[in-house]
mmCIF file of C-alpha atoms in Angstrom:
data_model
loop_
_atom_site.group_PDB
_atom_site.id
_atom_site.type_symbol
_atom_site.label_atom_id
_atom_site.label_comp_id
_atom_site.label_asym_id
_atom_site.label_seq_id
_atom_site.Cartn_x
_atom_site.Cartn_y
_atom_site.Cartn_z
ATOM 1 C CA MET A 1 0.000 0.000 0.000
ATOM 2 C CA SER A 2 1.373 3.395 -0.988
ATOM 3 C CA VAL A 3 2.129 5.957 1.697
ATOM 4 C CA VAL A 4 0.670 9.404 1.009
ATOM 5 C CA LEU A 5 2.993 12.243 1.998
ATOM 6 C CA ASP A 6 1.390 15.673 1.846
ATOM 7 C CA ALA A 7 3.069 19.080 1.587
ATOM 8 C CA GLN A 8 3.793 19.281 5.320
ATOM 9 C CA ASP A 9 5.329 15.807 5.274
ATOM 10 C CA VAL A 10 7.591 16.763 2.363
ATOM 11 C CA LEU A 11 8.676 20.107 3.788
ATOM 12 C CA ALA A 12 9.367 18.487 7.163
ATOM 13 C CA LEU A 13 12.553 17.033 5.651
ATOM 14 C CA GLY A 14 14.058 20.532 5.835
ATOM 15 C CA PRO A 15 16.665 22.292 3.692
ATOM 16 C CA VAL A 16 19.768 20.815 5.342
ATOM 17 C CA ALA A 17 18.682 17.241 4.663
ATOM 18 C CA ALA A 18 17.532 18.189 1.153
ATOM 19 C CA VAL A 19 20.955 19.653 0.280
ATOM 20 C CA ALA A 20 22.611 16.572 1.783
ATOM 21 C CA ALA A 21 20.412 14.315 -0.385
ATOM 22 C CA ILE A 22 21.550 16.106 -3.549
ATOM 23 C CA ARG A 23 25.214 16.048 -2.550
ATOM 24 C CA ASP A 24 25.021 12.385 -1.516
ATOM 25 C CA ALA A 25 23.439 11.360 -4.828
ATOM 26 C CA LEU A 26 26.304 12.972 -6.740
ATOM 27 C CA ALA A 27 28.930 11.581 -4.366
ATOM 28 C CA ARG A 28 27.592 8.080 -5.048
ATOM 29 C CA GLY A 29 28.418 8.566 -8.721
ATOM 30 C CA LEU A 30 25.051 9.565 -10.180
ATOM 31 C CA ASP A 31 25.576 10.991 -13.672
ATOM 32 C CA PRO A 32 23.033 13.715 -14.539
ATOM 33 C CA ASP A 33 24.132 13.587 -18.192
ATOM 34 C CA ALA A 34 22.799 10.006 -18.365
ATOM 35 C CA GLU A 35 19.332 11.185 -17.321
ATOM 36 C CA ALA A 36 16.419 10.647 -19.701
ATOM 37 C CA PRO A 37 15.115 14.046 -20.873
ATOM 38 C CA ARG A 38 11.843 15.219 -19.410
ATOM 39 C CA ALA A 39 8.829 15.242 -21.694
ATOM 40 C CA VAL A 40 7.129 18.602 -22.157
ATOM 41 C CA LEU A 41 3.663 18.335 -23.662
ATOM 42 C CA PRO A 42 1.816 21.362 -25.059
ATOM 43 C CA LEU A 43 -1.690 21.539 -23.644
ATOM 44 C CA ALA A 44 -4.664 23.736 -24.467
ATOM 45 C CA ARG A 45 -4.092 25.917 -21.392
ATOM 46 C CA GLY A 46 -0.404 25.389 -20.650
ATOM 47 C CA GLN A 47 2.095 22.545 -20.433
ATOM 48 C CA GLY A 48 2.285 19.037 -19.061
ATOM 49 C CA LEU A 49 5.624 17.672 -17.832
ATOM 50 C CA LEU A 50 6.719 14.099 -17.156
ATOM 51 C CA MET A 51 10.014 13.710 -15.275
ATOM 52 C CA PRO A 52 11.140 10.080 -14.752
ATOM 53 C CA SER A 53 14.349 8.910 -13.067
ATOM 54 C CA GLU A 54 15.824 5.671 -11.702
ATOM 55 C CA ALA A 55 18.790 5.482 -9.325
ATOM 56 C CA GLY A 56 19.907 3.792 -6.130
ATOM 57 C CA GLY A 57 17.175 1.144 -6.091
ATOM 58 C CA TRP A 58 14.336 3.591 -6.688
ATOM 59 C CA TYR A 59 12.263 4.762 -9.652
ATOM 60 C CA GLY A 60 10.228 7.946 -9.521
ATOM 61 C CA VAL A 61 8.252 10.174 -11.824
ATOM 62 C CA LYS A 62 6.883 13.654 -11.335
ATOM 63 C CA VAL A 63 3.712 14.511 -13.225
ATOM 64 C CA ALA A 64 3.418 18.281 -13.383
ATOM 65 C CA THR A 65 1.355 20.944 -15.119
ATOM 66 C CA VAL A 66 2.087 24.608 -15.765
ATOM 67 C CA ALA A 67 -0.978 26.803 -16.225
ATOM 68 C CA PRO A 68 0.001 30.451 -16.885
ATOM 69 C CA GLY A 69 -3.597 31.609 -16.475
ATOM 70 C CA ASN A 70 -4.071 30.139 -13.008
ATOM 71 C CA PRO A 71 -2.742 33.034 -10.885
ATOM 72 C CA ALA A 72 -5.504 35.266 -12.274
ATOM 73 C CA ARG A 73 -7.957 32.643 -11.036
ATOM 74 C CA GLY A 74 -6.355 32.556 -7.614
ATOM 75 C CA LEU A 75 -4.920 29.113 -8.339
ATOM 76 C CA PRO A 76 -1.300 27.853 -8.362
ATOM 77 C CA ARG A 77 0.590 28.234 -11.630
ATOM 78 C CA ILE A 78 2.283 24.858 -11.107
ATOM 79 C CA ASN A 79 0.666 21.653 -9.866
ATOM 80 C CA ALA A 80 2.463 18.334 -9.456
ATOM 81 C CA THR A 81 2.303 14.837 -7.987
ATOM 82 C CA TYR A 82 5.290 12.568 -7.390
ATOM 83 C CA LEU A 83 5.127 8.762 -7.566
ATOM 84 C CA LEU A 84 7.973 6.860 -5.886
ATOM 85 C CA HIS A 85 8.527 3.182 -6.740
ATOM 86 C CA ASP A 86 10.766 0.415 -5.462
ATOM 87 C CA SER A 87 13.021 -0.564 -8.404
ATOM 88 C CA GLU A 88 12.923 -4.266 -7.491
ATOM 89 C CA THR A 89 9.159 -4.805 -7.580
ATOM 90 C CA LEU A 90 8.127 -1.581 -9.351
ATOM 91 C CA THR A 91 5.353 -1.127 -6.810
ATOM 92 C CA CYS A 92 4.465 2.406 -5.733
ATOM 93 C CA ALA A 93 5.888 3.016 -2.266
ATOM 94 C CA ALA A 94 4.735 6.612 -1.855
ATOM 95 C CA ILE A 95 2.716 9.395 -3.413
ATOM 96 C CA LEU A 96 4.172 12.811 -2.580
ATOM 97 C CA ASP A 97 2.981 16.377 -2.991
ATOM 98 C CA GLY A 98 4.960 17.384 -6.082
ATOM 99 C CA VAL A 99 4.695 21.130 -5.574
ATOM 100 C CA ALA A 100 6.196 20.930 -2.093
ATOM 101 C CA LEU A 101 8.874 18.586 -3.424
ATOM 102 C CA THR A 102 9.802 21.107 -6.136
ATOM 103 C CA THR A 103 9.778 23.949 -3.614
ATOM 104 C CA LEU A 104 12.195 22.043 -1.385
ATOM 105 C CA ARG A 105 14.544 20.541 -3.966
ATOM 106 C CA THR A 106 15.045 23.577 -6.225
ATOM 107 C CA PRO A 107 17.004 25.683 -3.693
ATOM 108 C CA ALA A 108 18.735 22.529 -2.434
ATOM 109 C CA VAL A 109 20.084 21.898 -5.943
ATOM 110 C CA ALA A 110 21.244 25.506 -6.277
ATOM 111 C CA VAL A 111 23.008 25.567 -2.901
ATOM 112 C CA ALA A 112 24.594 22.094 -3.073
ATOM 113 C CA PRO A 113 27.415 22.903 -5.546
ATOM 114 C CA CYS A 114 28.317 26.274 -4.013
ATOM 115 C CA LEU A 115 28.185 25.360 -0.337
ATOM 116 C CA SER A 116 31.962 25.644 0.080
ATOM 117 C CA ARG A 117 31.944 29.105 -1.534
ATOM 118 C CA LEU A 118 29.072 30.253 0.708
ATOM 119 C CA ARG A 119 30.905 29.067 3.806
ATOM 120 C CA ALA A 120 34.084 30.823 2.700
ATOM 121 C CA LEU A 121 32.157 34.051 2.129
ATOM 122 C CA ALA A 122 30.503 33.704 5.526
ATOM 123 C CA GLY A 123 33.911 33.182 7.119
ATOM 124 C CA SER A 124 35.073 36.542 5.812
ATOM 125 C CA SER A 125 31.795 38.318 6.670
ATOM 126 C CA PRO A 126 31.443 38.274 10.482
ATOM 127 C CA GLY A 127 27.999 39.855 10.353
ATOM 128 C CA GLY A 128 26.642 37.347 7.846
ATOM 129 C CA LEU A 129 25.986 37.324 4.117
ATOM 130 C CA ARG A 130 24.092 40.009 2.234
ATOM 131 C CA LEU A 131 21.462 38.627 -0.137
ATOM 132 C CA VAL A 132 19.570 40.232 -3.006
ATOM 133 C CA VAL A 133 16.651 38.110 -4.204
ATOM 134 C CA PHE A 134 14.820 38.885 -7.435
ATOM 135 C CA GLY A 135 11.355 37.442 -7.021
ATOM 136 C CA ALA A 136 9.189 37.291 -3.893
ATOM 137 C CA GLY A 137 7.467 33.967 -4.500
ATOM 138 C CA PRO A 138 7.973 30.525 -2.926
ATOM 139 C CA GLN A 139 11.329 29.979 -4.624
ATOM 140 C CA GLY A 140 12.722 33.309 -3.458
ATOM 141 C CA GLU A 141 11.692 32.434 0.083
ATOM 142 C CA GLY A 142 12.959 28.865 -0.293
ATOM 143 C CA HIS A 143 16.413 29.977 -1.377
ATOM 144 C CA VAL A 144 16.708 32.356 1.558
ATOM 145 C CA ARG A 145 15.609 29.624 3.969
ATOM 146 C CA THR A 146 18.088 27.133 2.493
ATOM 147 C CA ILE A 147 21.007 29.566 2.606
ATOM 148 C CA ARG A 148 20.131 30.586 6.192
ATOM 149 C CA ALA A 149 20.110 26.934 7.209
ATOM 150 C CA HIS A 150 23.777 26.632 6.210
ATOM 151 C CA VAL A 151 25.422 30.029 6.810
ATOM 152 C CA PRO A 152 24.675 33.237 8.758
ATOM 153 C CA VAL A 153 22.736 35.872 6.825
ATOM 154 C CA ALA A 154 22.955 39.555 7.742
ATOM 155 C CA GLU A 155 20.304 41.040 5.476
ATOM 156 C CA VAL A 156 17.971 40.152 2.640
ATOM 157 C CA THR A 157 16.674 42.528 -0.026
ATOM 158 C CA ALA A 158 13.730 41.310 -2.098
ATOM 159 C CA VAL A 159 13.252 42.844 -5.555
ATOM 160 C CA THR A 160 10.096 42.776 -7.668
ATOM 161 C CA ARG A 161 8.725 44.895 -10.491
ATOM 162 C CA ARG A 162 6.672 47.138 -8.192
ATOM 163 C CA GLY A 163 8.269 46.759 -4.762
ATOM 164 C CA GLY A 164 6.076 47.120 -1.691
ATOM 165 C CA ALA A 165 6.040 45.883 1.884
ATOM 166 C CA PRO A 166 8.848 43.401 2.646
ATOM 167 C CA PRO A 167 7.845 39.744 2.740
ATOM 168 C CA ALA A 168 8.349 38.093 6.127
ATOM 169 C CA TRP A 169 11.679 36.570 5.031
ATOM 170 C CA ALA A 170 13.251 39.857 3.814
ATOM 171 C CA ASP A 171 14.467 43.037 5.487
ATOM 172 C CA ARG A 172 13.485 45.334 2.622
ATOM 173 C CA HIS A 173 11.599 45.225 -0.659
ATOM 174 C CA LEU A 174 12.701 47.324 -3.621
ATOM 175 C CA ALA A 175 11.127 47.933 -6.999
ATOM 176 C CA ALA A 176 13.238 46.927 -9.992
ATOM 177 C CA GLY A 177 13.723 50.566 -10.974
ATOM 178 C CA ASP A 178 14.704 51.823 -7.513
ATOM 179 C CA PRO A 179 17.986 53.805 -7.637
ATOM 180 C CA ALA A 180 19.129 52.050 -4.462
ATOM 181 C CA LEU A 181 19.116 48.665 -6.176
ATOM 182 C CA ALA A 182 22.483 49.072 -7.928
ATOM 183 C CA GLY A 183 24.251 49.598 -4.614
ATOM 184 C CA ARG A 184 22.532 46.568 -3.101
ATOM 185 C CA VAL A 185 23.633 44.348 -6.002
ATOM 186 C CA ARG A 186 27.220 45.651 -5.816
ATOM 187 C CA ALA A 187 27.374 44.834 -2.102
ATOM 188 C CA ALA A 188 25.635 41.464 -2.359
ATOM 189 C CA ASP A 189 27.425 38.247 -1.445
ATOM 190 C CA VAL A 190 24.597 36.235 -3.008
ATOM 191 C CA VAL A 191 22.168 37.164 -5.776
ATOM 192 C CA VAL A 192 19.167 34.908 -6.403
ATOM 193 C CA THR A 193 16.993 35.160 -9.504
ATOM 194 C CA ALA A 194 13.719 33.286 -9.088
ATOM 195 C CA THR A 195 11.398 35.115 -11.460
ATOM 196 C CA SER A 196 9.186 34.543 -14.481
ATOM 197 C CA ALA A 197 11.017 37.302 -16.373
ATOM 198 C CA ARG A 198 11.937 36.712 -19.985
ATOM 199 C CA GLU A 199 14.729 39.317 -20.098
ATOM 200 C CA PRO A 200 17.680 39.898 -17.732
ATOM 201 C CA VAL A 201 16.744 41.237 -14.306
ATOM 202 C CA VAL A 202 20.344 41.694 -13.065
ATOM 203 C CA GLU A 203 22.839 44.138 -14.526
ATOM 204 C CA GLY A 204 25.816 41.807 -14.687
ATOM 205 C CA ARG A 205 28.538 44.432 -14.442
ATOM 206 C CA LEU A 206 27.330 45.287 -10.922
ATOM 207 C CA VAL A 207 27.880 41.806 -9.505
ATOM 208 C CA SER A 208 30.949 41.473 -7.289
ATOM 209 C CA ASP A 209 33.835 39.252 -8.399
ATOM 210 C CA THR A 210 33.384 37.151 -5.258
ATOM 211 C CA ALA A 211 29.592 36.863 -5.389
ATOM 212 C CA VAL A 212 27.493 33.743 -5.858
ATOM 213 C CA VAL A 213 24.562 33.992 -8.270
ATOM 214 C CA LEU A 214 21.803 31.371 -8.152
ATOM 215 C CA ALA A 215 19.615 31.497 -11.272
ATOM 216 C CA VAL A 216 16.540 29.267 -11.239
ATOM 217 C CA GLY A 217 13.694 31.069 -12.999
ATOM 218 C CA SER A 218 14.383 30.223 -16.650
ATOM 219 C CA HIS A 219 14.103 26.772 -18.215
ATOM 220 C CA GLU A 220 13.439 27.750 -21.838
ATOM 221 C CA PRO A 221 16.197 28.379 -24.415
ATOM 222 C CA SER A 222 14.865 31.825 -25.343
ATOM 223 C CA VAL A 223 14.337 33.089 -21.767
ATOM 224 C CA ARG A 224 17.016 34.503 -19.484
ATOM 225 C CA GLU A 225 17.393 36.249 -16.124
ATOM 226 C CA LEU A 226 21.146 36.935 -16.404
ATOM 227 C CA ASP A 227 22.841 39.005 -19.097
ATOM 228 C CA GLY A 228 25.724 37.921 -21.284
ATOM 229 C CA ALA A 229 28.127 40.284 -19.538
ATOM 230 C CA LEU A 230 27.811 38.362 -16.278
ATOM 231 C CA MET A 231 27.900 34.929 -17.909
ATOM 232 C CA ALA A 232 31.061 35.836 -19.828
ATOM 233 C CA ARG A 233 33.017 36.792 -16.698
ATOM 234 C CA ALA A 234 31.659 34.139 -14.359
ATOM 235 C CA THR A 235 32.429 30.535 -13.572
ATOM 236 C CA VAL A 236 29.202 28.828 -14.638
ATOM 237 C CA VAL A 237 28.055 25.609 -12.975
ATOM 238 C CA VAL A 238 25.195 23.587 -14.469
ATOM 239 C CA GLU A 239 23.460 20.301 -13.676
ATOM 240 C CA SER A 240 24.247 18.867 -17.108
ATOM 241 C CA ARG A 241 25.993 20.456 -20.087
ATOM 242 C CA GLU A 242 23.583 18.823 -22.516
ATOM 243 C CA VAL A 243 20.501 20.000 -20.635
ATOM 244 C CA ALA A 244 21.893 23.509 -20.092
ATOM 245 C CA LEU A 245 22.708 23.914 -23.771
ATOM 246 C CA ARG A 246 19.208 22.717 -24.659
ATOM 247 C CA GLU A 247 17.018 24.373 -22.024
ATOM 248 C CA ALA A 248 18.849 27.097 -20.083
ATOM 249 C CA GLY A 249 18.301 30.397 -21.873
ATOM 250 C CA ASP A 250 20.873 32.126 -19.665
ATOM 251 C CA VAL A 251 23.474 29.705 -21.077
ATOM 252 C CA VAL A 252 22.122 29.263 -24.604
ATOM 253 C CA LEU A 253 21.896 32.987 -25.342
ATOM 254 C CA ALA A 254 25.291 33.789 -23.803
ATOM 255 C CA VAL A 255 26.886 31.088 -25.983
ATOM 256 C CA LYS A 256 25.155 32.496 -29.076
ATOM 257 C CA GLU A 257 26.560 35.919 -28.238
ATOM 258 C CA GLU A 258 30.003 34.246 -28.123
ATOM 259 C CA GLY A 259 30.684 35.526 -24.632
ATOM 260 C CA LEU A 260 30.433 32.103 -22.989
ATOM 261 C CA ASP A 261 32.451 29.110 -24.144
ATOM 262 C CA PRO A 262 30.280 25.981 -23.770
ATOM 263 C CA ASP A 263 33.398 23.942 -23.011
ATOM 264 C CA SER A 264 33.992 26.114 -19.935
ATOM 265 C CA LEU A 265 30.756 24.995 -18.265
ATOM 266 C CA MET A 266 31.377 23.113 -15.028
ATOM 267 C CA THR A 267 29.005 20.362 -13.941
ATOM 268 C CA MET A 268 27.747 19.610 -10.467
ATOM 269 C CA ALA A 269 28.942 16.029 -10.802
ATOM 270 C CA GLY A 270 32.430 17.185 -11.783
ATOM 271 C CA LEU A 271 32.608 19.484 -8.775
ATOM 272 C CA SER A 272 31.439 16.723 -6.453
ATOM 273 C CA ARG A 273 34.310 14.546 -7.710
ATOM 274 C CA SER A 274 36.780 17.444 -7.305
ATOM 275 C CA GLU A 275 37.553 17.383 -11.016
ATOM 276 C CA ALA A 276 37.589 21.178 -11.227
ATOM 277 C CA THR A 277 38.734 24.141 -9.179
ATOM 278 C CA VAL A 278 36.443 27.145 -8.878
ATOM 279 C CA PRO A 279 38.364 30.454 -9.097
ATOM 280 C CA ALA A 280 37.736 32.659 -6.070
ATOM 281 C CA ASP A 281 38.141 35.914 -8.022
ATOM 282 C CA ARG A 282 35.262 35.448 -10.460
ATOM 283 C CA PRO A 283 31.506 35.412 -9.842
ATOM 284 C CA LEU A 284 30.150 31.899 -9.401
ATOM 285 C CA VAL A 285 26.902 31.369 -11.307
ATOM 286 C CA VAL A 286 24.880 28.253 -10.556
ATOM 287 C CA LYS A 287 22.323 27.904 -13.347
ATOM 288 C CA THR A 288 19.691 25.201 -12.840
ATOM 289 C CA THR A 289 16.673 24.159 -14.882
ATOM 290 C CA GLY A 290 15.454 21.264 -12.747
ATOM 291 C CA MET A 291 16.075 17.581 -13.476
ATOM 292 C CA ALA A 292 14.252 14.416 -12.498
ATOM 293 C CA TRP A 293 17.150 12.865 -10.539
ATOM 294 C CA GLU A 294 16.937 15.755 -8.081
ATOM 295 C CA ASP A 295 13.264 15.062 -7.329
ATOM 296 C CA LEU A 296 14.091 11.384 -6.873
ATOM 297 C CA ALA A 297 16.964 12.033 -4.452
ATOM 298 C CA VAL A 298 14.872 14.301 -2.235
ATOM 299 C CA ALA A 299 11.729 12.142 -2.503
ATOM 300 C CA VAL A 300 13.641 9.102 -1.247
ATOM 301 C CA ALA A 301 14.959 11.157 1.683
ATOM 302 C CA VAL A 302 11.412 12.291 2.512
ATOM 303 C CA TYR A 303 10.093 8.724 2.311
ATOM 304 C CA ARG A 304 12.844 7.389 4.556
ATOM 305 C CA GLN A 305 12.139 10.090 7.119
ATOM 306 C CA GLY A 306 8.488 9.140 7.071
ATOM 307 C CA GLY A 307 6.965 12.616 7.007
ATOM 308 C CA ARG A 308 6.158 14.886 9.920
ATOM 309 C CA LYS A 309 7.600 14.326 13.335
ATOM 310 C CA THR A 310 5.076 14.767 16.161
#
């Protein structure tokens, strides 16, 4: 009989364990480049996504939908369900809330490959790291929560098109056109882009040489949150070169502009095996699009924990 794990059960795993699940999967030799590509199906009112993965004795698939018109109806833009199977018998062990799983694993994937850099930055910033987060939705909040769970954070600036009152997880909230924003970006140790924007939201020349940039909003080849100027001067880490060059607009467009050499892309798996050294004097960009192995790694961790602790 399948166990049903709702959103609270999934989120109860917490960001530290979620990051550990991603790092452990890579340390065990998982190869993201061997992953079967996700299927994206055009639907009358949006998209359907199927994301299957098998590793470590488990098979899982996320069934998701993206409905751009839903926010106007007061409904979530993304809905998802995750089915976790035992690889031996192929029976369904658990049914998980897929939205909560995505909310938890996306920042975990972004933080996992740059954890050493974040800790080094925190070591040289006694008061904690300064964050600028473009986007005030669940992923903006999730990235702040995941970073806070691993290193001290001094202040968080949220940035949206119109600004407004700060969300509970931020110290201030600026509009994209606010003159104070440039100074905040220059001073930032970490910049997060978690938006639905189709054009760059960060002026790349402002980003510090030591900063970490986590870009998660774009997963289409024609859509970007980061400009070519930043991508050209940064060390760029991706989940998979093949997937990044197919789906990550931030990468695809920078390569087309000839500012980013595709051969220079570092992979998360390569970093986990210490195959590459990350320069400390260049921005570190972690560009993710979301892959099925990540959902599987975190879903297994949730299942093993068993949900909420009472």
